[in-house]
Amino acid sequence: MTQTTAAETEPRTHYPVSSFQLPGFPLIAGPFTHLVAERDRLAALRWQHFDARQVGVTLGAEISGVDLTRELPAEVIAELRRALHEYKVLFFREQPLTPAQHVAFAARFGTLEVHPFIPSNTEQPELVRFEKTPTMAGVENIWHHDVTWRPQPSMGAILHAVAVPEIGGDTLFSDMYAAYEALDAETRNRIDDLTATHDYTRAFGRGQTAEAQEAMRAQHPPVSHPVVCTHEATGRRHLYVNRIFVDRIDGMDPEASRDLLDRLCRQADYPEHQVRLHWEPDTVAFWDNRAVQHYAASDYWPQTRIMERASIVGPRPAR
């Protein structure tokens, strides 16, 4: 005789098998099942010239077995480029780069930017220096892609930890492929053909005189990029809007533009889309500036945090 267990006789509670929008709020809850295929695909990857330990669900890998202070063979650089496209952000530990070595490694991936607004390392103009002290607190704690106000924003960026606090000062990265895929089909169809205007003055115009702002605007006028871009290397669609540099979504009235922009930017907020890096001295992070946004936690003041960044010029974002 077959016995029936208590569990089989009790009423079943049905849980959702995918995420859903929370009534009354532009938020989603429930299982993020859209992450499964990418999580499992990354877990199956293997590499010839280094080891990669997956540290986030759909983004982030800690790379070991390479020394960035040395000139790496072309085949290693090519494989690191591929790993960057796959994992979206790479982490390297114990890499005591000199400024010259930092620039030399970054230049293997393309032409380097010189930032017009942030002071550089005095030895290398291609290195932006973020030096936070008791008199200069961190202000990069907003989700963003870098320099989207340029016609050709960064393809990627390589950040080296020169000095870090014992606690705090982490950097978070959020997967913009996953952010796009989490949207419902109606929203994706709505935004696929939209563009947004990006303007440097939203972040770097504060404190400038009218004359200085006019002069810089002549060099760096507002630019328009697609709200949803196709990554030139992977062919995948990703969100490309952020609150720091996007002034408006083109063709919409200001209130509607703010509402839609806020909803899209909230996609970076979900921990399910994120990976978090705790810095140690001489840690290096290399991120794909199109596939991810980043957020530098500003929770360490008045301790010192010194980072240097080299950024690689990318192509113009395209739909």
XYZ file of C-alpha atoms in Angstrom:
319
model
C 0.000 0.000 0.000
C 1.380 3.396 -0.951
C 1.618 5.861 1.898
C 0.839 9.550 1.487
C 3.176 11.929 3.284
C 2.036 14.934 5.255
C 3.727 17.214 2.778
C 1.624 15.775 -0.044
C -1.665 16.349 1.778
C -0.946 19.954 2.840
C -2.044 22.785 0.518
C 0.771 23.951 -1.723
C 1.915 27.552 -1.806
C 2.740 28.613 -5.336
C 5.803 30.782 -5.725
C 6.655 32.737 -8.882
C 9.164 31.182 -11.263
C 10.296 34.563 -12.546
C 10.550 38.092 -11.234
C 7.531 40.372 -11.091
C 6.899 44.068 -10.581
C 6.029 45.088 -7.051
C 2.558 46.695 -7.160
C 2.723 50.468 -6.896
C 6.508 50.730 -7.301
C 8.935 50.543 -10.237
C 10.725 47.625 -8.564
C 10.991 43.931 -9.377
C 11.119 41.042 -6.933
C 11.238 37.269 -7.087
C 13.785 34.950 -8.655
C 16.024 36.509 -11.290
C 15.779 33.536 -13.618
C 17.146 35.558 -16.541
C 20.602 35.147 -14.963
C 20.729 31.352 -15.106
C 22.021 30.814 -18.642
C 24.807 33.394 -18.308
C 25.851 32.132 -14.865
C 26.187 28.584 -16.150
C 27.892 29.646 -19.386
C 30.589 31.535 -17.485
C 31.096 28.628 -15.090
C 32.003 26.390 -18.038
C 34.714 28.671 -19.462
C 38.349 27.540 -19.407
C 41.491 29.505 -20.293
C 44.879 28.613 -21.746
C 47.189 31.315 -20.338
C 45.725 31.993 -16.872
C 43.166 30.810 -14.350
C 39.875 32.627 -13.765
C 37.719 32.217 -10.666
C 34.156 33.372 -11.216
C 33.204 35.672 -8.328
C 29.825 37.081 -9.426
C 26.729 35.445 -10.827
C 27.031 36.946 -14.329
C 30.073 39.205 -14.027
C 33.446 39.299 -12.373
C 36.417 36.937 -12.381
C 39.612 36.940 -10.346
C 42.518 36.252 -12.694
C 45.679 34.485 -11.502
C 48.796 33.309 -13.282
C 49.709 36.553 -15.063
C 52.168 39.278 -14.038
C 50.961 42.668 -15.271
C 54.294 44.295 -14.444
C 55.882 42.398 -17.341
C 55.328 42.768 -21.084
C 52.855 39.994 -21.857
C 52.870 38.036 -25.132
C 50.273 39.019 -27.714
C 48.368 35.777 -27.255
C 47.931 36.473 -23.520
C 46.648 39.982 -24.238
C 44.200 38.553 -26.788
C 42.909 36.018 -24.270
C 42.563 38.686 -21.563
C 40.536 40.787 -24.011
C 38.241 37.836 -24.611
C 37.938 37.224 -20.857
C 37.009 40.885 -20.379
C 34.184 40.507 -22.884
C 32.972 37.348 -21.169
C 33.191 38.305 -17.479
C 32.711 42.100 -18.006
C 35.190 42.898 -15.208
C 38.501 41.244 -14.275
C 40.261 41.426 -10.909
C 44.015 40.916 -10.381
C 45.706 40.734 -6.965
C 49.268 41.657 -5.959
C 50.173 43.622 -9.080
C 52.634 46.373 -7.949
C 52.437 48.408 -11.128
C 54.559 51.502 -11.615
C 52.775 54.312 -13.483
C 54.774 53.477 -16.621
C 53.864 49.784 -16.387
C 50.207 50.659 -15.824
C 50.124 52.805 -18.961
C 52.065 50.229 -20.988
C 49.624 47.434 -20.057
C 46.539 49.551 -20.784
C 47.933 50.687 -24.141
C 47.989 47.044 -25.325
C 44.199 47.316 -25.593
C 43.934 50.577 -27.547
C 44.479 54.313 -27.539
C 44.412 55.863 -24.067
C 42.352 58.868 -22.999
C 43.613 62.033 -21.344
C 40.826 63.306 -19.070
C 40.195 67.070 -19.382
C 38.751 67.570 -15.880
C 40.395 65.173 -13.392
C 44.061 65.690 -12.414
C 46.501 63.080 -13.692
C 49.517 61.335 -12.245
C 52.356 63.796 -12.681
C 54.495 61.157 -14.416
C 51.842 59.903 -16.828
C 49.107 62.199 -18.224
C 47.123 59.110 -19.286
C 46.602 58.152 -15.620
C 43.720 59.812 -13.791
C 44.578 60.012 -10.082
C 41.789 59.753 -7.492
C 43.421 60.868 -4.240
C 40.943 60.915 -1.343
C 42.067 62.310 2.016
C 40.546 63.990 5.081
C 40.207 67.157 2.971
C 38.977 65.482 -0.248
C 36.149 62.969 0.175
C 34.988 60.470 -2.430
C 32.097 61.572 -4.640
C 31.964 58.701 -7.171
C 29.223 56.830 -5.283
C 26.628 57.009 -8.057
C 26.145 54.257 -10.634
C 27.678 55.310 -13.940
C 29.579 54.451 -17.080
C 32.659 56.666 -17.491
C 32.804 59.700 -19.825
C 29.599 58.976 -21.728
C 29.609 62.711 -22.615
C 32.334 61.969 -25.169
C 31.423 61.065 -28.771
C 33.654 57.997 -28.261
C 33.420 57.019 -24.571
C 35.778 54.577 -22.903
C 35.860 50.994 -24.132
C 37.315 49.954 -20.808
C 39.233 51.153 -17.781
C 42.074 49.739 -15.687
C 42.145 50.899 -12.058
C 45.140 50.278 -9.766
C 44.911 50.534 -5.969
C 47.860 52.620 -4.749
C 46.642 53.032 -1.149
C 43.387 51.780 0.345
C 41.614 51.943 3.715
C 41.472 48.783 5.820
C 37.671 48.863 5.819
C 35.419 50.429 3.222
C 36.110 51.939 -0.171
C 34.853 48.928 -2.142
C 33.857 49.275 -5.791
C 30.666 47.652 -7.071
C 29.968 46.691 -10.678
C 26.552 46.047 -12.230
C 25.827 43.990 -15.353
C 24.075 46.103 -18.000
C 23.248 43.090 -20.170
C 21.349 41.575 -17.241
C 19.801 44.966 -16.462
C 18.354 45.126 -19.976
C 17.214 41.504 -19.966
C 15.372 42.026 -16.656
C 13.028 44.538 -18.278
C 9.657 43.363 -19.529
C 9.171 43.040 -23.283
C 6.935 46.112 -23.488
C 9.606 48.324 -21.902
C 12.378 46.876 -24.068
C 10.329 47.587 -27.194
C 9.663 51.113 -25.964
C 13.320 52.000 -25.359
C 15.081 50.109 -28.144
C 14.930 53.048 -30.558
C 15.351 55.918 -28.072
C 18.397 58.128 -27.676
C 19.599 60.216 -24.731
C 21.639 63.406 -24.492
C 24.803 63.191 -22.369
C 26.401 66.381 -21.018
C 29.669 66.814 -19.084
C 28.341 69.839 -17.159
C 26.080 67.686 -14.976
C 29.162 66.380 -13.163
C 32.101 68.579 -14.080
C 30.359 71.902 -14.660
C 29.866 72.622 -10.981
C 32.050 75.483 -9.829
C 32.997 76.561 -13.348
C 32.490 80.184 -14.288
C 30.124 80.873 -17.173
C 33.108 81.754 -19.352
C 34.974 78.551 -18.484
C 31.880 76.454 -19.050
C 31.304 78.059 -22.437
C 34.910 77.395 -23.459
C 34.738 73.749 -22.367
C 31.350 73.280 -24.051
C 32.963 74.330 -27.319
C 35.399 71.448 -26.909
C 32.920 68.993 -25.384
C 29.400 69.737 -26.642
C 26.484 67.504 -25.569
C 26.272 64.212 -27.464
C 23.446 61.790 -28.139
C 23.827 58.022 -27.678
C 21.308 55.166 -27.909
C 19.531 54.275 -24.659
C 20.132 50.631 -25.595
C 23.387 49.808 -27.396
C 24.744 46.761 -29.167
C 28.200 45.848 -27.884
C 30.608 45.953 -30.824
C 32.533 42.861 -29.688
C 29.823 40.579 -28.258
C 26.802 41.677 -30.290
C 24.711 41.746 -27.102
C 22.252 44.482 -26.119
C 22.861 46.516 -22.969
C 21.487 49.592 -21.216
C 23.563 52.739 -21.681
C 22.094 55.460 -19.470
C 23.200 56.831 -16.113
C 22.178 59.611 -13.757
C 25.523 61.457 -13.684
C 25.886 62.322 -17.358
C 22.464 61.858 -19.007
C 20.630 65.176 -19.240
C 17.455 63.857 -20.869
C 15.940 61.182 -23.048
C 15.468 62.775 -26.435
C 11.965 63.591 -27.657
C 10.276 63.277 -24.256
C 8.941 65.982 -21.964
C 11.138 66.553 -18.881
C 8.900 64.739 -16.366
C 8.398 61.676 -18.551
C 12.116 61.624 -19.339
C 13.052 61.719 -15.632
C 10.569 58.962 -14.782
C 11.807 56.627 -17.507
C 15.454 57.406 -16.825
C 14.972 56.725 -13.119
C 13.308 53.401 -13.842
C 16.089 52.300 -16.179
C 18.872 53.437 -13.833
C 17.295 51.471 -10.983
C 18.244 48.299 -12.871
C 21.816 48.765 -11.641
C 20.636 48.740 -8.004
C 19.722 45.062 -7.762
C 22.375 43.003 -5.925
C 21.540 40.108 -8.257
C 23.089 42.131 -11.090
C 26.213 43.064 -9.136
C 29.634 41.983 -8.000
C 31.608 43.782 -5.260
C 35.375 44.220 -5.102
C 37.175 44.728 -1.785
C 40.431 46.434 -2.609
C 43.837 45.495 -1.258
C 47.071 47.370 -2.050
C 48.095 46.659 -5.673
C 44.747 45.156 -6.660
C 43.870 45.940 -10.287
C 40.378 45.986 -11.801
C 39.819 45.993 -15.568
C 36.208 46.615 -16.561
C 34.273 46.809 -19.803
C 32.829 50.333 -19.623
C 29.926 49.391 -21.885
C 28.832 46.115 -20.314
C 28.965 47.349 -16.711
C 28.346 50.419 -14.604
C 30.356 50.974 -11.436
C 29.900 52.611 -8.039
C 32.710 53.555 -5.632
C 31.451 53.256 -2.055
C 32.215 56.455 -0.127
C 32.212 54.989 3.389
C 35.859 55.376 4.425
C 36.280 59.120 5.136
C 38.527 60.477 6.628
C 40.861 57.612 5.714
C 43.055 57.806 2.625
C 42.214 56.062 -0.639
C 44.437 56.588 -3.694
C 43.626 54.979 -7.050
C 44.953 55.493 -10.569
C 43.006 54.785 -13.735
C 43.930 54.370 -17.381
C 41.012 54.392 -19.815
C 40.946 53.009 -23.347
C 39.081 54.934 -26.046
C 36.194 52.972 -27.525
C 34.039 53.215 -30.642
C 30.977 55.435 -30.830
C 28.049 53.610 -29.171
C 25.660 52.172 -31.730
C 22.213 50.699 -31.738
